Structures are given as C-alpha cells and as structure tokens.
Amino acid sequence: QVQLVESGGGSVQAGGSLRLSCRGYTYSLNCMGWFRQAPGKEREGVATLADPGPTTYADSVKGRFTISKDNAINTLYLEMNSLRPEDTAMYYCAARSSACGWLFLLRESVYTYWGQGTQVTVSS
C-alpha cells in the first residue's frame, strides 16, 4: 500500500509562515496535492502539482502558498506564507495512482491515496 505521511504543522501567528512536508512511500507519485479541512467544514483543495505539468491553487491561497516536490525523496511540500486565521485547518496530502492528465485537480475525488493530516493553527 502507498503511504503518505505529513509533517510540519504547528501554531503560528497571523502573517507567519509554515512549511508542510508529505513523504510518499512505496514508489514515486507524480500527481499530488494538498487539501485542508477546518472544524465543521468540508475538505477543500488547496494546491496541486502535476509533475510534469502546472501547479494549481485555490483562489484563497494564491500568491501566498507554494507547492513543490523533491523527486529524489518523493516528498511534496507546501510553503505557506502570510498565514491568516482562516487558514487554520487539518492539512492533508493526497496522491493519485495514475497521471494527472487534464483533470480538475482540486477535486477530492481525483486522488487515490491520503495522509493522516497535520494540524495548522493560525492565531490573530
């Protein structure tokens, strides 16, 4: 089974930064993304990376978050800057079992594998 393990979450003040990591085990995955879920809310897409291919960002994080990947260690990153209290959520790493293709990648249903999440809390 493919295993995804997130790390890097924590508590920061508004305006601060965090860098999340997601290590993918078993084999390299080239269609991956980050999702988040706040208490009482549905899970939403944050950022995706088609490798090769473009990155995709939710409008709410565009210009503040950056998704990237280190293929040598099959690790996905999410650099989060200018954090806001509304960014507070459990952040999940996701991966697809096949190529991204031309799908709308911010849809939860696109992905096959999911990590257990890492908590991000932003205080005002």
Short mmCIF file of N, CA, C and O in Angstrom, two decimals:
data_model
loop_
_atom_site.label_atom_id
_atom_site.label_comp_id
_atom_site.label_asym_id
_atom_site.label_seq_id
_atom_site.Cartn_x
_atom_site.Cartn_y
_atom_site.Cartn_z
N GLN A 1 0.83 -1.18 0.00
CA GLN A 1 0.00 0.00 0.00
C GLN A 1 0.88 1.25 0.00
O GLN A 1 1.89 1.30 0.69
N VAL A 2 0.48 2.24 -0.75
CA VAL A 2 1.17 3.52 -0.74
C VAL A 2 0.82 4.25 0.54
O VAL A 2 -0.34 4.33 0.94
N GLN A 3 1.84 4.80 1.18
CA GLN A 3 1.65 5.51 2.43
C GLN A 3 2.14 6.95 2.27
O GLN A 3 3.22 7.19 1.76
N LEU A 4 1.32 7.88 2.72
CA LEU A 4 1.67 9.29 2.72
C LEU A 4 1.70 9.78 4.16
O LEU A 4 0.76 9.54 4.92
N VAL A 5 2.77 10.46 4.52
CA VAL A 5 2.94 10.94 5.89
C VAL A 5 3.25 12.42 5.87
O VAL A 5 4.29 12.83 5.34
N GLU A 6 2.37 13.22 6.46
CA GLU A 6 2.56 14.66 6.52
C GLU A 6 3.31 15.05 7.78
O GLU A 6 3.25 14.37 8.81
N SER A 7 3.98 16.19 7.71
CA SER A 7 4.65 16.76 8.87
C SER A 7 4.81 18.26 8.64
O SER A 7 4.60 18.77 7.54
N GLY A 8 5.19 18.97 9.69
CA GLY A 8 5.47 20.39 9.58
C GLY A 8 4.39 21.32 10.08
O GLY A 8 4.59 22.54 10.09
N GLY A 9 3.27 20.78 10.49
CA GLY A 9 2.22 21.62 11.01
C GLY A 9 2.59 22.20 12.36
O GLY A 9 3.56 21.78 12.99
N GLY A 10 1.81 23.16 12.79
CA GLY A 10 2.06 23.79 14.07
C GLY A 10 1.20 25.01 14.26
O GLY A 10 0.26 25.25 13.50
N SER A 11 1.54 25.79 15.26
CA SER A 11 0.81 27.01 15.57
C SER A 11 1.67 28.23 15.30
O SER A 11 2.83 28.29 15.72
N VAL A 12 1.10 29.19 14.58
CA VAL A 12 1.81 30.42 14.26
C VAL A 12 0.86 31.59 14.38
O VAL A 12 -0.36 31.43 14.38
N GLN A 13 1.43 32.77 14.46
CA GLN A 13 0.63 33.98 14.46
C GLN A 13 0.31 34.41 13.04
O GLN A 13 1.01 34.04 12.09
N ALA A 14 -0.75 35.15 12.90
CA ALA A 14 -1.11 35.67 11.58
C ALA A 14 0.07 36.41 10.96
O ALA A 14 0.77 37.17 11.63
N GLY A 15 0.27 36.16 9.68
CA GLY A 15 1.40 36.74 8.98
C GLY A 15 2.63 35.87 8.96
O GLY A 15 3.58 36.14 8.22
N GLY A 16 2.62 34.82 9.75
CA GLY A 16 3.75 33.92 9.82
C GLY A 16 3.76 32.90 8.70
O GLY A 16 2.91 32.92 7.81
N SER A 17 4.73 32.00 8.77
CA SER A 17 4.92 31.00 7.72
C SER A 17 5.11 29.62 8.30
O SER A 17 5.59 29.45 9.42
N LEU A 18 4.73 28.63 7.51
CA LEU A 18 4.97 27.23 7.82
C LEU A 18 5.28 26.49 6.53
O LEU A 18 4.83 26.89 5.46
N ARG A 19 6.03 25.42 6.66
CA ARG A 19 6.32 24.57 5.53
C ARG A 19 5.90 23.15 5.85
O ARG A 19 6.45 22.52 6.75
N LEU A 20 4.93 22.66 5.12
CA LEU A 20 4.45 21.31 5.30
C LEU A 20 5.18 20.36 4.37
O LEU A 20 5.54 20.72 3.25
N SER A 21 5.38 19.14 4.83
CA SER A 21 6.02 18.11 4.03
C SER A 21 5.13 16.88 3.97
O SER A 21 4.40 16.58 4.92
N CYS A 22 5.21 16.17 2.88
CA CYS A 22 4.48 14.92 2.70
C CYS A 22 5.40 13.93 2.04
O CYS A 22 5.76 14.10 0.87
N ARG A 23 5.77 12.91 2.77
CA ARG A 23 6.63 11.86 2.23
C ARG A 23 5.78 10.73 1.69
O ARG A 23 4.94 10.19 2.40
N GLY A 24 6.01 10.41 0.44
CA GLY A 24 5.31 9.31 -0.20
C GLY A 24 6.19 8.08 -0.23
O GLY A 24 7.31 8.12 -0.72
N TYR A 25 5.67 7.00 0.31
CA TYR A 25 6.42 5.76 0.37
C TYR A 25 5.97 4.79 -0.73
O TYR A 25 5.00 5.04 -1.44
N THR A 26 6.70 3.71 -0.84
CA THR A 26 6.46 2.63 -1.80
C THR A 26 6.99 2.96 -3.20
O THR A 26 7.81 2.24 -3.74
N TYR A 27 6.51 4.03 -3.78
CA TYR A 27 7.01 4.46 -5.07
C TYR A 27 6.67 5.93 -5.30
O TYR A 27 5.85 6.50 -4.59
N SER A 28 7.32 6.50 -6.30
CA SER A 28 7.12 7.91 -6.60
C SER A 28 5.75 8.15 -7.23
O SER A 28 5.30 7.38 -8.07
N LEU A 29 5.13 9.23 -6.81
CA LEU A 29 3.82 9.62 -7.33
C LEU A 29 3.93 11.01 -7.96
O LEU A 29 4.47 11.93 -7.36
N ASN A 30 3.43 11.14 -9.17
CA ASN A 30 3.63 12.39 -9.89
C ASN A 30 2.38 13.25 -10.03
O ASN A 30 2.40 14.25 -10.74
N CYS A 31 1.32 12.89 -9.37
CA CYS A 31 0.13 13.72 -9.32
C CYS A 31 -0.29 13.83 -7.86
O CYS A 31 -0.86 12.89 -7.30
N MET A 32 -0.02 14.96 -7.27
CA MET A 32 -0.22 15.11 -5.84
C MET A 32 -0.81 16.47 -5.52
O MET A 32 -0.76 17.40 -6.32
N GLY A 33 -1.35 16.57 -4.30
CA GLY A 33 -1.94 17.83 -3.90
C GLY A 33 -2.10 17.94 -2.40
O GLY A 33 -1.88 16.99 -1.65
N TRP A 34 -2.48 19.13 -1.98
CA TRP A 34 -2.77 19.42 -0.59
C TRP A 34 -4.23 19.84 -0.44
O TRP A 34 -4.73 20.65 -1.23
N PHE A 35 -4.86 19.29 0.57
CA PHE A 35 -6.22 19.65 0.91
C PHE A 35 -6.26 20.06 2.37
O PHE A 35 -5.33 19.78 3.13
N ARG A 36 -7.34 20.69 2.77
CA ARG A 36 -7.47 21.07 4.17
C ARG A 36 -8.93 20.99 4.60
O ARG A 36 -9.85 21.10 3.79
N GLN A 37 -9.10 20.80 5.88
CA GLN A 37 -10.44 20.72 6.44
C GLN A 37 -10.46 21.38 7.81
O GLN A 37 -9.76 20.96 8.72
N ALA A 38 -11.26 22.41 7.92
CA ALA A 38 -11.45 23.10 9.19
C ALA A 38 -12.60 22.45 9.94
O ALA A 38 -13.48 21.82 9.34
N PRO A 39 -12.64 22.59 11.26
CA PRO A 39 -13.73 22.00 12.04
C PRO A 39 -15.09 22.47 11.54
O PRO A 39 -15.32 23.66 11.34
N GLY A 40 -15.97 21.51 11.32
CA GLY A 40 -17.30 21.83 10.87
C GLY A 40 -17.44 22.17 9.40
O GLY A 40 -18.53 22.50 8.94
N LYS A 41 -16.35 22.10 8.66
CA LYS A 41 -16.38 22.43 7.25
C LYS A 41 -15.95 21.23 6.40
O LYS A 41 -15.34 20.29 6.90
N GLU A 42 -16.28 21.29 5.13
CA GLU A 42 -15.89 20.23 4.21
C GLU A 42 -14.44 20.39 3.78
O GLU A 42 -13.88 21.49 3.81
N ARG A 43 -13.86 19.29 3.38
CA ARG A 43 -12.50 19.32 2.89
C ARG A 43 -12.43 20.09 1.57
O ARG A 43 -13.30 19.93 0.70
N GLU A 44 -11.41 20.91 1.42
CA GLU A 44 -11.26 21.70 0.22
C GLU A 44 -9.85 21.58 -0.35
O GLU A 44 -8.88 21.42 0.39
N GLY A 45 -9.76 21.69 -1.65
CA GLY A 45 -8.46 21.66 -2.30
C GLY A 45 -7.70 22.95 -2.06
O GLY A 45 -8.28 24.04 -2.11
N VAL A 46 -6.42 22.83 -1.83
CA VAL A 46 -5.56 23.98 -1.56
C VAL A 46 -4.59 24.22 -2.71
O VAL A 46 -4.51 25.32 -3.25
N ALA A 47 -3.85 23.19 -3.07
CA ALA A 47 -2.85 23.31 -4.13
C ALA A 47 -2.55 21.94 -4.69
O ALA A 47 -2.60 20.95 -3.97
N THR A 48 -2.23 21.88 -5.97
CA THR A 48 -1.89 20.62 -6.61
C THR A 48 -0.67 20.80 -7.50
O THR A 48 -0.36 21.91 -7.94
N LEU A 49 -0.03 19.68 -7.76
CA LEU A 49 1.16 19.69 -8.61
C LEU A 49 1.12 18.49 -9.53
O LEU A 49 1.11 17.35 -9.07
N ALA A 50 1.08 18.75 -10.81
CA ALA A 50 1.21 17.73 -11.82
C ALA A 50 2.67 17.72 -12.28
O ALA A 50 3.18 18.73 -12.75
N ASP A 51 3.32 16.59 -12.12
CA ASP A 51 4.76 16.51 -12.39
C ASP A 51 5.04 15.45 -13.45
O ASP A 51 5.05 14.25 -13.14
N PRO A 52 5.26 15.86 -14.69
CA PRO A 52 5.36 17.25 -15.14
C PRO A 52 4.00 17.89 -15.33
O PRO A 52 2.98 17.19 -15.47
N GLY A 53 3.98 19.19 -15.32
CA GLY A 53 2.74 19.91 -15.51
C GLY A 53 2.68 21.13 -14.62
O GLY A 53 3.62 21.43 -13.88
N PRO A 54 1.56 21.82 -14.66
CA PRO A 54 1.44 23.06 -13.91
C PRO A 54 1.03 22.84 -12.46
O PRO A 54 0.60 21.75 -12.07
N THR A 55 1.17 23.88 -11.69
CA THR A 55 0.62 23.91 -10.34
C THR A 55 -0.74 24.57 -10.38
O THR A 55 -1.03 25.38 -11.26
N THR A 56 -1.58 24.23 -9.42
CA THR A 56 -2.90 24.79 -9.32
C THR A 56 -3.14 25.20 -7.87
O THR A 56 -2.79 24.47 -6.95
N TYR A 57 -3.75 26.36 -7.68
CA TYR A 57 -4.00 26.86 -6.35
C TYR A 57 -5.45 27.31 -6.20
O TYR A 57 -6.05 27.84 -7.13
N ALA A 58 -5.96 27.09 -5.01
CA ALA A 58 -7.24 27.68 -4.68
C ALA A 58 -7.10 29.20 -4.65
O ALA A 58 -6.04 29.72 -4.28
N ASP A 59 -8.15 29.88 -5.02
CA ASP A 59 -8.09 31.34 -5.04
C ASP A 59 -7.73 31.92 -3.67
O ASP A 59 -7.05 32.95 -3.58
N SER A 60 -8.15 31.26 -2.62
CA SER A 60 -7.93 31.77 -1.28
C SER A 60 -6.47 31.76 -0.85
O SER A 60 -6.10 32.47 0.09
N VAL A 61 -5.64 30.96 -1.52
CA VAL A 61 -4.24 30.86 -1.12
C VAL A 61 -3.28 31.32 -2.21
O VAL A 61 -2.07 31.38 -1.98
N LYS A 62 -3.80 31.65 -3.36
CA LYS A 62 -2.97 32.04 -4.49
C LYS A 62 -2.12 33.26 -4.13
O LYS A 62 -2.62 34.25 -3.60
N GLY A 63 -0.84 33.16 -4.41
CA GLY A 63 0.09 34.23 -4.08
C GLY A 63 0.69 34.12 -2.71
O GLY A 63 1.67 34.82 -2.41
N ARG A 64 0.14 33.26 -1.86
CA ARG A 64 0.66 33.08 -0.51
C ARG A 64 1.28 31.71 -0.29
O ARG A 64 2.24 31.57 0.46
N PHE A 65 0.73 30.70 -0.94
CA PHE A 65 1.21 29.32 -0.79
C PHE A 65 1.95 28.89 -2.05
O PHE A 65 1.60 29.31 -3.16
N THR A 66 2.93 28.02 -1.86
CA THR A 66 3.67 27.46 -2.98
C THR A 66 3.82 25.97 -2.79
O THR A 66 4.30 25.52 -1.75
N ILE A 67 3.43 25.21 -3.80
CA ILE A 67 3.57 23.77 -3.76
C ILE A 67 4.79 23.37 -4.58
O ILE A 67 5.06 23.95 -5.64
N SER A 68 5.54 22.40 -4.09
CA SER A 68 6.72 21.92 -4.79
C SER A 68 6.99 20.48 -4.40
O SER A 68 6.35 19.94 -3.50
N LYS A 69 7.94 19.87 -5.08
CA LYS A 69 8.24 18.46 -4.82
C LYS A 69 9.71 18.18 -5.01
O LYS A 69 10.34 18.70 -5.93
N ASP A 70 10.25 17.37 -4.13
CA ASP A 70 11.61 16.86 -4.26
C ASP A 70 11.48 15.41 -4.72
O ASP A 70 11.18 14.52 -3.94
N ASN A 71 11.71 15.19 -6.00
CA ASN A 71 11.52 13.86 -6.56
C ASN A 71 12.53 12.84 -6.05
O ASN A 71 12.23 11.64 -6.02
N ALA A 72 13.69 13.30 -5.64
CA ALA A 72 14.72 12.38 -5.16
C ALA A 72 14.27 11.62 -3.93
O ALA A 72 14.66 10.47 -3.72
N ILE A 73 13.46 12.24 -3.10
CA ILE A 73 12.97 11.60 -1.89
C ILE A 73 11.46 11.49 -1.87
O ILE A 73 10.86 11.19 -0.83
N ASN A 74 10.84 11.71 -3.01
CA ASN A 74 9.39 11.60 -3.17
C ASN A 74 8.64 12.34 -2.07
O ASN A 74 7.77 11.79 -1.39
N THR A 75 9.00 13.61 -1.91
CA THR A 75 8.41 14.42 -0.86
C THR A 75 7.76 15.66 -1.46
O THR A 75 8.39 16.40 -2.22
N LEU A 76 6.53 15.88 -1.09
CA LEU A 76 5.77 17.04 -1.51
C LEU A 76 5.83 18.10 -0.42
O LEU A 76 5.77 17.78 0.77
N TYR A 77 5.91 19.36 -0.81
CA TYR A 77 5.97 20.46 0.13
C TYR A 77 4.86 21.46 -0.12
O TYR A 77 4.37 21.62 -1.24
N LEU A 78 4.49 22.14 0.93
CA LEU A 78 3.60 23.28 0.82
C LEU A 78 4.17 24.40 1.68
O LEU A 78 4.14 24.33 2.91
N GLU A 79 4.71 25.40 1.01
CA GLU A 79 5.22 26.58 1.70
C GLU A 79 4.08 27.56 1.87
O GLU A 79 3.47 27.99 0.89
N MET A 80 3.78 27.88 3.11
CA MET A 80 2.66 28.74 3.42
C MET A 80 3.18 30.03 4.04
O MET A 80 3.79 30.01 5.10
N ASN A 81 2.92 31.13 3.38
CA ASN A 81 3.34 32.44 3.85
C ASN A 81 2.12 33.32 4.08
O ASN A 81 1.04 33.05 3.59
N SER A 82 2.34 34.39 4.83
CA SER A 82 1.26 35.34 5.12
C SER A 82 0.02 34.62 5.62
O SER A 82 -1.10 34.87 5.17
N LEU A 83 0.22 33.75 6.55
CA LEU A 83 -0.88 32.93 7.05
C LEU A 83 -1.94 33.78 7.74
O LEU A 83 -1.63 34.77 8.40
N ARG A 84 -3.17 33.35 7.58
CA ARG A 84 -4.32 34.01 8.15
C ARG A 84 -5.07 33.06 9.06
O ARG A 84 -4.99 31.85 8.90
N PRO A 85 -5.83 33.58 10.02
CA PRO A 85 -6.61 32.70 10.89
C PRO A 85 -7.51 31.75 10.12
O PRO A 85 -7.71 30.61 10.56
N GLU A 86 -8.04 32.18 9.00
CA GLU A 86 -8.91 31.32 8.21
C GLU A 86 -8.17 30.17 7.53
O GLU A 86 -8.80 29.28 6.96
N ASP A 87 -6.84 30.18 7.59
CA ASP A 87 -6.06 29.05 7.10
C ASP A 87 -6.00 27.91 8.10
O ASP A 87 -5.48 26.84 7.78
N THR A 88 -6.47 28.15 9.29
CA THR A 88 -6.47 27.12 10.32
C THR A 88 -7.28 25.91 9.88
O THR A 88 -8.45 26.04 9.53
N ALA A 89 -6.64 24.75 9.88
CA ALA A 89 -7.29 23.53 9.41
C ALA A 89 -6.34 22.36 9.58
O ALA A 89 -5.16 22.53 9.86
N MET A 90 -6.89 21.18 9.40
CA MET A 90 -6.07 20.00 9.24
C MET A 90 -5.70 19.90 7.76
O MET A 90 -6.59 19.93 6.90
N TYR A 91 -4.43 19.81 7.49
CA TYR A 91 -3.95 19.75 6.11
C TYR A 91 -3.59 18.33 5.74
O TYR A 91 -2.86 17.65 6.47
N TYR A 92 -4.09 17.90 4.59
CA TYR A 92 -3.90 16.53 4.12
C TYR A 92 -3.14 16.51 2.80
O TYR A 92 -3.40 17.31 1.91
N CYS A 93 -2.25 15.57 2.70
CA CYS A 93 -1.56 15.29 1.45
C CYS A 93 -2.34 14.23 0.69
O CYS A 93 -2.86 13.28 1.28
N ALA A 94 -2.41 14.38 -0.62
CA ALA A 94 -3.13 13.43 -1.45
C ALA A 94 -2.32 13.10 -2.69
O ALA A 94 -1.55 13.92 -3.19
N ALA A 95 -2.52 11.89 -3.20
CA ALA A 95 -1.82 11.46 -4.40
C ALA A 95 -2.74 10.60 -5.25
O ALA A 95 -3.60 9.88 -4.74
N ARG A 96 -2.55 10.68 -6.54
CA ARG A 96 -3.33 9.91 -7.49
C ARG A 96 -2.50 8.72 -7.96
O ARG A 96 -1.28 8.80 -8.09
N SER A 97 -3.16 7.62 -8.25
CA SER A 97 -2.46 6.40 -8.65
C SER A 97 -2.04 6.41 -10.10
O SER A 97 -1.30 5.52 -10.54
N SER A 98 -2.48 7.37 -10.86
CA SER A 98 -2.13 7.49 -12.26
C SER A 98 -1.79 8.95 -12.57
O SER A 98 -1.82 9.80 -11.69
N ALA A 99 -1.47 9.22 -13.82
CA ALA A 99 -1.09 10.57 -14.22
C ALA A 99 -2.24 11.54 -14.02
O ALA A 99 -3.42 11.18 -14.07
N CYS A 100 -1.88 12.80 -13.81
CA CYS A 100 -2.90 13.83 -13.60
C CYS A 100 -3.79 14.01 -14.82
O CYS A 100 -5.00 14.24 -14.68
N GLY A 101 -3.20 13.93 -15.98
CA GLY A 101 -3.96 14.21 -17.19
C GLY A 101 -4.41 15.65 -17.20
O GLY A 101 -3.67 16.56 -16.78
N TRP A 102 -5.65 15.84 -17.64
CA TRP A 102 -6.20 17.19 -17.70
C TRP A 102 -7.40 17.35 -16.79
O TRP A 102 -8.31 18.13 -17.06
N LEU A 103 -7.39 16.62 -15.70
CA LEU A 103 -8.48 16.69 -14.73
C LEU A 103 -8.42 17.98 -13.93
O LEU A 103 -7.38 18.63 -13.83
N PHE A 104 -9.56 18.34 -13.35
CA PHE A 104 -9.61 19.44 -12.40
C PHE A 104 -9.06 18.92 -11.08
O PHE A 104 -9.74 18.19 -10.35
N LEU A 105 -7.83 19.27 -10.77
CA LEU A 105 -7.07 18.60 -9.73
C LEU A 105 -7.41 19.03 -8.31
O LEU A 105 -6.95 18.40 -7.36
N LEU A 106 -8.17 20.07 -8.13
CA LEU A 106 -8.58 20.49 -6.81
C LEU A 106 -9.81 19.73 -6.30
O LEU A 106 -10.31 20.02 -5.22
N ARG A 107 -10.25 18.76 -7.07
CA ARG A 107 -11.36 17.91 -6.65
C ARG A 107 -10.84 16.74 -5.82
O ARG A 107 -9.91 16.05 -6.21
N GLU A 108 -11.47 16.52 -4.69
CA GLU A 108 -11.06 15.45 -3.79
C GLU A 108 -11.12 14.08 -4.45
O GLU A 108 -10.27 13.22 -4.19
N SER A 109 -12.10 13.87 -5.32
CA SER A 109 -12.31 12.58 -5.93
C SER A 109 -11.20 12.16 -6.89
O SER A 109 -11.13 11.00 -7.28
N VAL A 110 -10.35 13.07 -7.27
CA VAL A 110 -9.26 12.77 -8.19
C VAL A 110 -8.23 11.84 -7.55
O VAL A 110 -7.59 11.05 -8.25
N TYR A 111 -8.09 11.90 -6.25
CA TYR A 111 -6.96 11.28 -5.57
C TYR A 111 -7.28 9.93 -4.95
O TYR A 111 -8.39 9.68 -4.46
N THR A 112 -6.28 9.08 -4.98
CA THR A 112 -6.41 7.70 -4.51
C THR A 112 -5.89 7.51 -3.09
O THR A 112 -6.47 6.78 -2.29
N TYR A 113 -4.79 8.16 -2.78
CA TYR A 113 -4.11 7.96 -1.50
C TYR A 113 -4.15 9.24 -0.68
O TYR A 113 -4.02 10.35 -1.22
N TRP A 114 -4.29 9.06 0.62
CA TRP A 114 -4.39 10.19 1.54
C TRP A 114 -3.55 9.97 2.78
O TRP A 114 -3.46 8.87 3.30
N GLY A 115 -2.94 11.05 3.24
CA GLY A 115 -2.24 11.01 4.51
C GLY A 115 -3.20 11.23 5.66
O GLY A 115 -4.40 11.46 5.47
N GLN A 116 -2.67 11.16 6.87
CA GLN A 116 -3.50 11.31 8.06
C GLN A 116 -3.69 12.76 8.49
O GLN A 116 -4.52 13.04 9.34
N GLY A 117 -2.93 13.66 7.91
CA GLY A 117 -3.11 15.07 8.17
C GLY A 117 -2.13 15.64 9.18
O GLY A 117 -1.59 14.93 10.02
N THR A 118 -1.91 16.94 9.07
CA THR A 118 -1.10 17.67 10.03
C THR A 118 -1.82 18.98 10.34
O THR A 118 -2.31 19.66 9.44
N GLN A 119 -1.90 19.32 11.60
CA GLN A 119 -2.69 20.46 12.03
C GLN A 119 -1.93 21.77 11.85
O GLN A 119 -0.77 21.89 12.24
N VAL A 120 -2.62 22.75 11.30
CA VAL A 120 -2.10 24.11 11.18
C VAL A 120 -3.05 25.04 11.90
O VAL A 120 -4.25 25.06 11.61
N THR A 121 -2.53 25.79 12.85
CA THR A 121 -3.34 26.73 13.60
C THR A 121 -2.72 28.11 13.51
O THR A 121 -1.55 28.30 13.83
N VAL A 122 -3.52 29.07 13.07
CA VAL A 122 -3.04 30.44 12.90
C VAL A 122 -3.85 31.34 13.83
O VAL A 122 -5.07 31.42 13.73
N SER A 123 -3.17 32.00 14.72
CA SER A 123 -3.83 32.88 15.67
C SER A 123 -3.74 34.32 15.20
O SER A 123 -2.82 34.71 14.48
N SER A 124 -4.70 35.12 15.62
CA SER A 124 -4.74 36.52 15.24
C SER A 124 -4.06 37.41 16.27
O SER A 124 -3.78 38.57 16.00
#
